Amino acid sequence: MSDSSGKLKLGALVALVVGSMIGGGIFSLPQNMAASAGVGAVLIGWGITAVGMLTLAFVFQTLANRKPDLDGGVYAYAKAGFGDYMGFSSAWGYWISAWLGNVGYFVLLFSTLGYFFPIFGEGNTPAAIIGASILLWAVHFLVLRGIKEAAFINLVTTVAKVVPLVLFALICLFAFRLDIFTADIWAVGTPELGSVMNQVRNMMLVTVWVFIGIEGASIFSARAEKRTDVGKATVIGFVTVLLFLVLVNVLSLGIMTQPELAKLQNPSMAAVLEHVVGHWGAVLISVGLVISLLGALLSWVLLCAEIMFAAAKDHTMPEFLRRENAKQVPANALWLTNAMVQIFLVITLFSSSTYLSLIYLATSMILVPYLWSAAYAFLLALRSETYEQALAERKKDLIIGGIALLYAIWLLYAGGVKYLLLSALLYAPGAILFAKAKREVGKPVFTNVEKLIFAAVVIGALVAAFGLYDGFLTL
């Protein structure tokens, strides 16, 4: 993609960030949050998330500017800082997280259509899976026609999905009641939510899910018209989405009480607006969600293929994932991705895995790539690498990198042991592709340190496999 006509401008990059972050999560936010926390804990959690995620956004901005030679975002940073296997694991984890999220989106999309057509039920009936499969391959062939064309369609759907969100915020601002909002701030009336600390911890995983996509611009850094636009797009996208998320969540808590919100069916934003203006409110949000999900699916199919392609380009993934079609779309990476989505769609028919459990698993898979990106930015500042002439900037970036790193570690803790073990089960088989890539260039598979890391992953995977078999772990 050397000609500038095929390159992505700032607007398209911002739309990729906003488009991949505003998927289905925001439309289910009122219920998802109320199910795990009261008003007070929600406000504390948003405070921590805003600071933590902002530092992560700055990390991606700093790395895009200081290491312009590294293409592919999260994956390239892990590789440059911590070696080939960590780079591979980041790409692999990110890729799995992205297509698992797409499976979740399909379930939510057809569960929303179920509001109008009962045959789709909760999004995992046979009719819903057939519908999702047809849509999946329609998106697949659209992307095969070209990245720039798909990025333009994504720009249009991003604008279309923001309109119902703005309307929701305006209507709820006038209907907001302080007495409902302050009725039971610490959720004393719902002891099953646990302590405030527990509530904050539980809501944190949902907040990470709605922010996944913050790295969208950095993944496409190689296709950006200007490198500096990558960092700008990340921060502009983040601030826009944060504003929407907090408004939707906080305003809902002044319309219905926490226990009422917790009982709603998703997309819960539809029920909140219906509560204020009647039936047309639910229809408006449902239509907005359908457009939003279609756009997000497109963003994420693009991101999935791009991360595998970027990793294959420098021999961290096997050769076959590097092949592009005549339109310069990484076709093999795309086929592999959507085949996995198809398999998991069929699995949701037989497993009771709901939208939320798919989300938690997808979120825990992405925490590792985020952790390595933050650690790499911190290391650069610590070693003064690329900071020879900029000591004041080095101090600032050291603090930002440190906070982002602490936040990423806290997220792993918030996710809990269950999801860490389940993600080990998904990380372990990736080593087959890693070994294949290494053999293709005639290098030994692991260094000594990597052997130890891989052994730990295998042990985690075995524990998880036994846990699923024995029943002390469930999906």
PDB file of N, CA, C and O in Angstrom, residues 44-100:
ATOM      1  N   ILE A  44     -16.530   5.228  41.376  1.00  0.00           N
ATOM      2  CA  ILE A  44     -15.118   4.962  41.695  1.00  0.00           C
ATOM      3  C   ILE A  44     -14.462   4.186  40.543  1.00  0.00           C
ATOM      4  O   ILE A  44     -13.368   4.509  40.089  1.00  0.00           O
ATOM      5  N   GLY A  45     -15.177   3.158  40.075  1.00  0.00           N
ATOM      6  CA  GLY A  45     -14.655   2.316  38.993  1.00  0.00           C
ATOM      7  C   GLY A  45     -14.376   3.120  37.725  1.00  0.00           C
ATOM      8  O   GLY A  45     -13.336   2.936  37.080  1.00  0.00           O
ATOM      9  N   TRP A  46     -15.296   4.041  37.389  1.00  0.00           N
ATOM     10  CA  TRP A  46     -15.076   4.872  36.195  1.00  0.00           C
ATOM     11  C   TRP A  46     -13.870   5.776  36.381  1.00  0.00           C
ATOM     12  O   TRP A  46     -13.123   6.048  35.435  1.00  0.00           O
ATOM     13  N   GLY A  47     -13.696   6.270  37.623  1.00  0.00           N
ATOM     14  CA  GLY A  47     -12.521   7.125  37.917  1.00  0.00           C
ATOM     15  C   GLY A  47     -11.230   6.367  37.656  1.00  0.00           C
ATOM     16  O   GLY A  47     -10.334   6.852  36.942  1.00  0.00           O
ATOM     17  N   ILE A  48     -11.135   5.146  38.203  1.00  0.00           N
ATOM     18  CA  ILE A  48      -9.926   4.326  38.016  1.00  0.00           C
ATOM     19  C   ILE A  48      -9.747   4.001  36.533  1.00  0.00           C
ATOM     20  O   ILE A  48      -8.651   4.094  35.981  1.00  0.00           O
ATOM     21  N   THR A  49     -10.855   3.608  35.883  1.00  0.00           N
ATOM     22  CA  THR A  49     -10.787   3.215  34.472  1.00  0.00           C
ATOM     23  C   THR A  49     -10.349   4.379  33.597  1.00  0.00           C
ATOM     24  O   THR A  49      -9.532   4.206  32.682  1.00  0.00           O
ATOM     25  N   ALA A  50     -10.909   5.577  33.868  1.00  0.00           N
ATOM     26  CA  ALA A  50     -10.560   6.742  33.042  1.00  0.00           C
ATOM     27  C   ALA A  50      -9.061   7.016  33.116  1.00  0.00           C
ATOM     28  O   ALA A  50      -8.401   7.200  32.092  1.00  0.00           O
ATOM     29  N   VAL A  51      -8.506   6.985  34.340  1.00  0.00           N
ATOM     30  CA  VAL A  51      -7.066   7.247  34.505  1.00  0.00           C
ATOM     31  C   VAL A  51      -6.249   6.118  33.863  1.00  0.00           C
ATOM     32  O   VAL A  51      -5.322   6.356  33.086  1.00  0.00           O
ATOM     33  N   GLY A  52      -6.626   4.865  34.169  1.00  0.00           N
ATOM     34  CA  GLY A  52      -5.874   3.709  33.659  1.00  0.00           C
ATOM     35  C   GLY A  52      -5.894   3.634  32.146  1.00  0.00           C
ATOM     36  O   GLY A  52      -4.856   3.475  31.496  1.00  0.00           O
ATOM     37  N   MET A  53      -7.092   3.768  31.567  1.00  0.00           N
ATOM     38  CA  MET A  53      -7.219   3.670  30.112  1.00  0.00           C
ATOM     39  C   MET A  53      -6.598   4.873  29.402  1.00  0.00           C
ATOM     40  O   MET A  53      -6.062   4.737  28.304  1.00  0.00           O
ATOM     41  N   LEU A  54      -6.666   6.065  30.054  1.00  0.00           N
ATOM     42  CA  LEU A  54      -6.033   7.243  29.443  1.00  0.00           C
ATOM     43  C   LEU A  54      -4.520   7.027  29.365  1.00  0.00           C
ATOM     44  O   LEU A  54      -3.892   7.331  28.352  1.00  0.00           O
ATOM     45  N   THR A  55      -3.938   6.464  30.444  1.00  0.00           N
ATOM     46  CA  THR A  55      -2.485   6.212  30.397  1.00  0.00           C
ATOM     47  C   THR A  55      -2.170   5.182  29.309  1.00  0.00           C
ATOM     48  O   THR A  55      -1.167   5.297  28.620  1.00  0.00           O
ATOM     49  N   LEU A  56      -3.058   4.189  29.121  1.00  0.00           N
ATOM     50  CA  LEU A  56      -2.845   3.216  28.037  1.00  0.00           C
ATOM     51  C   LEU A  56      -2.931   3.900  26.672  1.00  0.00           C
ATOM     52  O   LEU A  56      -2.142   3.609  25.772  1.00  0.00           O
ATOM     53  N   ALA A  57      -3.897   4.821  26.533  1.00  0.00           N
ATOM     54  CA  ALA A  57      -4.013   5.567  25.267  1.00  0.00           C
ATOM     55  C   ALA A  57      -2.727   6.354  25.012  1.00  0.00           C
ATOM     56  O   ALA A  57      -2.199   6.386  23.900  1.00  0.00           O
ATOM     57  N   PHE A  58      -2.193   6.987  26.084  1.00  0.00           N
ATOM     58  CA  PHE A  58      -0.930   7.729  25.948  1.00  0.00           C
ATOM     59  C   PHE A  58       0.234   6.799  25.615  1.00  0.00           C
ATOM     60  O   PHE A  58       1.146   7.178  24.880  1.00  0.00           O
ATOM     61  N   VAL A  59       0.206   5.588  26.189  1.00  0.00           N
ATOM     62  CA  VAL A  59       1.246   4.596  25.887  1.00  0.00           C
ATOM     63  C   VAL A  59       1.255   4.301  24.380  1.00  0.00           C
ATOM     64  O   VAL A  59       2.310   4.303  23.736  1.00  0.00           O
ATOM     65  N   PHE A  60       0.077   4.064  23.806  1.00  0.00           N
ATOM     66  CA  PHE A  60       0.002   3.779  22.365  1.00  0.00           C
ATOM     67  C   PHE A  60       0.428   4.997  21.540  1.00  0.00           C
ATOM     68  O   PHE A  60       1.059   4.859  20.499  1.00  0.00           O
ATOM     69  N   GLN A  61       0.099   6.209  22.062  1.00  0.00           N
ATOM     70  CA  GLN A  61       0.499   7.424  21.350  1.00  0.00           C
ATOM     71  C   GLN A  61       2.027   7.590  21.388  1.00  0.00           C
ATOM     72  O   GLN A  61       2.662   7.834  20.363  1.00  0.00           O
ATOM     73  N   THR A  62       2.609   7.427  22.583  1.00  0.00           N
ATOM     74  CA  THR A  62       4.059   7.560  22.745  1.00  0.00           C
ATOM     75  C   THR A  62       4.807   6.558  21.878  1.00  0.00           C
ATOM     76  O   THR A  62       5.768   6.902  21.191  1.00  0.00           O
ATOM     77  N   LEU A  63       4.357   5.301  21.920  1.00  0.00           N
ATOM     78  CA  LEU A  63       5.057   4.261  21.164  1.00  0.00           C
ATOM     79  C   LEU A  63       4.930   4.493  19.653  1.00  0.00           C
ATOM     80  O   LEU A  63       5.869   4.230  18.904  1.00  0.00           O
ATOM     81  N   ALA A  64       3.762   4.972  19.207  1.00  0.00           N
ATOM     82  CA  ALA A  64       3.584   5.254  17.764  1.00  0.00           C
ATOM     83  C   ALA A  64       4.568   6.335  17.313  1.00  0.00           C
ATOM     84  O   ALA A  64       5.115   6.279  16.216  1.00  0.00           O
ATOM     85  N   ASN A  65       4.829   7.327  18.205  1.00  0.00           N
ATOM     86  CA  ASN A  65       5.730   8.429  17.836  1.00  0.00           C
ATOM     87  C   ASN A  65       7.209   8.076  18.018  1.00  0.00           C
ATOM     88  O   ASN A  65       8.054   8.464  17.232  1.00  0.00           O
ATOM     89  N   ARG A  66       7.520   7.331  19.108  1.00  0.00           N
ATOM     90  CA  ARG A  66       8.931   7.047  19.416  1.00  0.00           C
ATOM     91  C   ARG A  66       9.476   5.852  18.648  1.00  0.00           C
ATOM     92  O   ARG A  66      10.670   5.709  18.474  1.00  0.00           O
ATOM     93  N   LYS A  67       8.605   4.951  18.253  1.00  0.00           N
ATOM     94  CA  LYS A  67       9.055   3.759  17.516  1.00  0.00           C
ATOM     95  C   LYS A  67       8.297   3.656  16.191  1.00  0.00           C
ATOM     96  O   LYS A  67       7.531   2.718  15.973  1.00  0.00           O
ATOM     97  N   PRO A  68       8.471   4.657  15.302  1.00  0.00           N
ATOM     98  CA  PRO A  68       7.686   4.669  14.062  1.00  0.00           C
ATOM     99  C   PRO A  68       7.996   3.480  13.141  1.00  0.00           C
ATOM    100  O   PRO A  68       7.241   3.190  12.229  1.00  0.00           O
ATOM    101  N   ASP A  69       9.121   2.795  13.426  1.00  0.00           N
ATOM    102  CA  ASP A  69       9.474   1.651  12.572  1.00  0.00           C
ATOM    103  C   ASP A  69       8.700   0.386  12.932  1.00  0.00           C
ATOM    104  O   ASP A  69       8.727  -0.603  12.200  1.00  0.00           O
ATOM    105  N   LEU A  70       7.993   0.403  14.077  1.00  0.00           N
ATOM    106  CA  LEU A  70       7.270  -0.811  14.511  1.00  0.00           C
ATOM    107  C   LEU A  70       5.823  -0.775  14.008  1.00  0.00           C
ATOM    108  O   LEU A  70       5.035   0.066  14.429  1.00  0.00           O
ATOM    109  N   ASP A  71       5.472  -1.691  13.115  1.00  0.00           N
ATOM    110  CA  ASP A  71       4.105  -1.766  12.596  1.00  0.00           C
ATOM    111  C   ASP A  71       3.331  -2.874  13.299  1.00  0.00           C
ATOM    112  O   ASP A  71       3.890  -3.905  13.620  1.00  0.00           O
ATOM    113  N   GLY A  72       2.044  -2.659  13.508  1.00  0.00           N
ATOM    114  CA  GLY A  72       1.223  -3.739  14.069  1.00  0.00           C
ATOM    115  C   GLY A  72       0.922  -3.591  15.549  1.00  0.00           C
ATOM    116  O   GLY A  72       0.383  -4.481  16.181  1.00  0.00           O
ATOM    117  N   GLY A  73       1.265  -2.420  16.116  1.00  0.00           N
ATOM    118  CA  GLY A  73       0.824  -2.112  17.487  1.00  0.00           C
ATOM    119  C   GLY A  73       1.191  -3.121  18.541  1.00  0.00           C
ATOM    120  O   GLY A  73       2.348  -3.524  18.662  1.00  0.00           O
ATOM    121  N   VAL A  74       0.175  -3.570  19.311  1.00  0.00           N
ATOM    122  CA  VAL A  74       0.399  -4.393  20.514  1.00  0.00           C
ATOM    123  C   VAL A  74       1.385  -5.532  20.294  1.00  0.00           C
ATOM    124  O   VAL A  74       2.204  -5.830  21.145  1.00  0.00           O
ATOM    125  N   TYR A  75       1.290  -6.156  19.127  1.00  0.00           N
ATOM    126  CA  TYR A  75       2.135  -7.311  18.877  1.00  0.00           C
ATOM    127  C   TYR A  75       3.611  -6.903  18.724  1.00  0.00           C
ATOM    128  O   TYR A  75       4.512  -7.495  19.303  1.00  0.00           O
ATOM    129  N   ALA A  76       3.844  -5.824  17.955  1.00  0.00           N
ATOM    130  CA  ALA A  76       5.217  -5.395  17.673  1.00  0.00           C
ATOM    131  C   ALA A  76       5.926  -4.913  18.939  1.00  0.00           C
ATOM    132  O   ALA A  76       7.119  -5.143  19.113  1.00  0.00           O
ATOM    133  N   TYR A  77       5.167  -4.261  19.851  1.00  0.00           N
ATOM    134  CA  TYR A  77       5.781  -3.743  21.069  1.00  0.00           C
ATOM    135  C   TYR A  77       6.219  -4.889  21.988  1.00  0.00           C
ATOM    136  O   TYR A  77       7.285  -4.851  22.588  1.00  0.00           O
ATOM    137  N   ALA A  78       5.370  -5.908  22.101  1.00  0.00           N
ATOM    138  CA  ALA A  78       5.717  -7.058  22.949  1.00  0.00           C
ATOM    139  C   ALA A  78       6.963  -7.756  22.398  1.00  0.00           C
ATOM    140  O   ALA A  78       7.857  -8.154  23.148  1.00  0.00           O
ATOM    141  N   LYS A  79       7.033  -7.876  21.086  1.00  0.00           N
ATOM    142  CA  LYS A  79       8.170  -8.561  20.457  1.00  0.00           C
ATOM    143  C   LYS A  79       9.465  -7.773  20.646  1.00  0.00           C
ATOM    144  O   LYS A  79      10.511  -8.330  20.992  1.00  0.00           O
ATOM    145  N   ALA A  80       9.386  -6.446  20.407  1.00  0.00           N
ATOM    146  CA  ALA A  80      10.586  -5.605  20.519  1.00  0.00           C
ATOM    147  C   ALA A  80      11.111  -5.586  21.956  1.00  0.00           C
ATOM    148  O   ALA A  80      12.316  -5.574  22.186  1.00  0.00           O
ATOM    149  N   GLY A  81      10.191  -5.608  22.917  1.00  0.00           N
ATOM    150  CA  GLY A  81      10.618  -5.500  24.314  1.00  0.00           C
ATOM    151  C   GLY A  81      10.972  -6.822  24.967  1.00  0.00           C
ATOM    152  O   GLY A  81      11.858  -6.892  25.821  1.00  0.00           O
ATOM    153  N   PHE A  82      10.272  -7.897  24.583  1.00  0.00           N
ATOM    154  CA  PHE A  82      10.382  -9.123  25.384  1.00  0.00           C
ATOM    155  C   PHE A  82      10.604 -10.391  24.562  1.00  0.00           C
ATOM    156  O   PHE A  82      10.401 -11.499  25.050  1.00  0.00           O
ATOM    157  N   GLY A  83      10.974 -10.222  23.297  1.00  0.00           N
ATOM    158  CA  GLY A  83      11.357 -11.393  22.509  1.00  0.00           C
ATOM    159  C   GLY A  83      10.219 -11.973  21.670  1.00  0.00           C
ATOM    160  O   GLY A  83       9.057 -11.575  21.785  1.00  0.00           O
ATOM    161  N   ASP A  84      10.596 -12.935  20.820  1.00  0.00           N
ATOM    162  CA  ASP A  84       9.684 -13.473  19.796  1.00  0.00           C
ATOM    163  C   ASP A  84       8.454 -14.169  20.366  1.00  0.00           C
ATOM    164  O   ASP A  84       7.340 -13.984  19.882  1.00  0.00           O
ATOM    165  N   TYR A  85       8.631 -15.000  21.415  1.00  0.00           N
ATOM    166  CA  TYR A  85       7.481 -15.770  21.911  1.00  0.00           C
ATOM    167  C   TYR A  85       6.444 -14.849  22.547  1.00  0.00           C
ATOM    168  O   TYR A  85       5.235 -15.040  22.392  1.00  0.00           O
ATOM    169  N   MET A  86       6.924 -13.805  23.262  1.00  0.00           N
ATOM    170  CA  MET A  86       5.987 -12.841  23.858  1.00  0.00           C
ATOM    171  C   MET A  86       5.263 -12.055  22.764  1.00  0.00           C
ATOM    172  O   MET A  86       4.079 -11.768  22.869  1.00  0.00           O
ATOM    173  N   GLY A  87       6.014 -11.718  21.701  1.00  0.00           N
ATOM    174  CA  GLY A  87       5.388 -11.028  20.568  1.00  0.00           C
ATOM    175  C   GLY A  87       4.327 -11.902  19.929  1.00  0.00           C
ATOM    176  O   GLY A  87       3.197 -11.470  19.678  1.00  0.00           O
ATOM    177  N   PHE A  88       4.691 -13.164  19.728  1.00  0.00           N
ATOM    178  CA  PHE A  88       3.737 -14.111  19.148  1.00  0.00           C
ATOM    179  C   PHE A  88       2.500 -14.233  20.043  1.00  0.00           C
ATOM    180  O   PHE A  88       1.357 -14.182  19.574  1.00  0.00           O
ATOM    181  N   SER A  89       2.731 -14.400  21.352  1.00  0.00           N
ATOM    182  CA  SER A  89       1.602 -14.573  22.297  1.00  0.00           C
ATOM    183  C   SER A  89       0.677 -13.369  22.297  1.00  0.00           C
ATOM    184  O   SER A  89      -0.540 -13.513  22.434  1.00  0.00           O
ATOM    185  N   SER A  90       1.271 -12.185  22.160  1.00  0.00           N
ATOM    186  CA  SER A  90       0.444 -10.975  22.104  1.00  0.00           C
ATOM    187  C   SER A  90      -0.442 -10.979  20.866  1.00  0.00           C
ATOM    188  O   SER A  90      -1.631 -10.666  20.947  1.00  0.00           O
ATOM    189  N   ALA A  91       0.156 -11.330  19.715  1.00  0.00           N
ATOM    190  CA  ALA A  91      -0.627 -11.359  18.476  1.00  0.00           C
ATOM    191  C   ALA A  91      -1.707 -12.433  18.552  1.00  0.00           C
ATOM    192  O   ALA A  91      -2.860 -12.218  18.178  1.00  0.00           O
ATOM    193  N   TRP A  92      -1.331 -13.599  19.073  1.00  0.00           N
ATOM    194  CA  TRP A  92      -2.247 -14.734  19.198  1.00  0.00           C
ATOM    195  C   TRP A  92      -3.399 -14.405  20.152  1.00  0.00           C
ATOM    196  O   TRP A  92      -4.577 -14.617  19.846  1.00  0.00           O
ATOM    197  N   GLY A  93      -3.055 -13.848  21.326  1.00  0.00           N
ATOM    198  CA  GLY A  93      -4.073 -13.501  22.336  1.00  0.00           C
ATOM    199  C   GLY A  93      -5.010 -12.424  21.817  1.00  0.00           C
ATOM    200  O   GLY A  93      -6.226 -12.484  21.997  1.00  0.00           O
ATOM    201  N   TYR A  94      -4.418 -11.439  21.139  1.00  0.00           N
ATOM    202  CA  TYR A  94      -5.219 -10.347  20.599  1.00  0.00           C
ATOM    203  C   TYR A  94      -6.175 -10.873  19.529  1.00  0.00           C
ATOM    204  O   TYR A  94      -7.347 -10.512  19.491  1.00  0.00           O
ATOM    205  N   TRP A  95      -5.647 -11.741  18.699  1.00  0.00           N
ATOM    206  CA  TRP A  95      -6.448 -12.302  17.609  1.00  0.00           C
ATOM    207  C   TRP A  95      -7.626 -13.115  18.160  1.00  0.00           C
ATOM    208  O   TRP A  95      -8.772 -12.960  17.750  1.00  0.00           O
ATOM    209  N   ILE A  96      -7.333 -13.985  19.148  1.00  0.00           N
ATOM    210  CA  ILE A  96      -8.413 -14.798  19.741  1.00  0.00           C
ATOM    211  C   ILE A  96      -9.455 -13.896  20.408  1.00  0.00           C
ATOM    212  O   ILE A  96     -10.659 -14.082  20.250  1.00  0.00           O
ATOM    213  N   SER A  97      -8.957 -12.895  21.142  1.00  0.00           N
ATOM    214  CA  SER A  97      -9.871 -11.971  21.814  1.00  0.00           C
ATOM    215  C   SER A  97     -10.795 -11.298  20.800  1.00  0.00           C
ATOM    216  O   SER A  97     -11.991 -11.162  21.028  1.00  0.00           O
ATOM    217  N   ALA A  98     -10.211 -10.912  19.651  1.00  0.00           N
ATOM    218  CA  ALA A  98     -10.989 -10.178  18.639  1.00  0.00           C
ATOM    219  C   ALA A  98     -12.063 -11.049  18.009  1.00  0.00           C
ATOM    220  O   ALA A  98     -13.212 -10.627  17.881  1.00  0.00           O
ATOM    221  N   TRP A  99     -11.724 -12.292  17.638  1.00  0.00           N
ATOM    222  CA  TRP A  99     -12.794 -13.090  17.008  1.00  0.00           C
ATOM    223  C   TRP A  99     -13.779 -13.650  18.026  1.00  0.00           C
ATOM    224  O   TRP A  99     -14.953 -13.830  17.718  1.00  0.00           O
ATOM    225  N   LEU A 100     -13.333 -13.879  19.267  1.00  0.00           N
ATOM    226  CA  LEU A 100     -14.287 -14.277  20.327  1.00  0.00           C
ATOM    227  C   LEU A 100     -15.288 -13.146  20.558  1.00  0.00           C
ATOM    228  O   LEU A 100     -16.490 -13.387  20.730  1.00  0.00           O
TER     229      LEU A 100
END
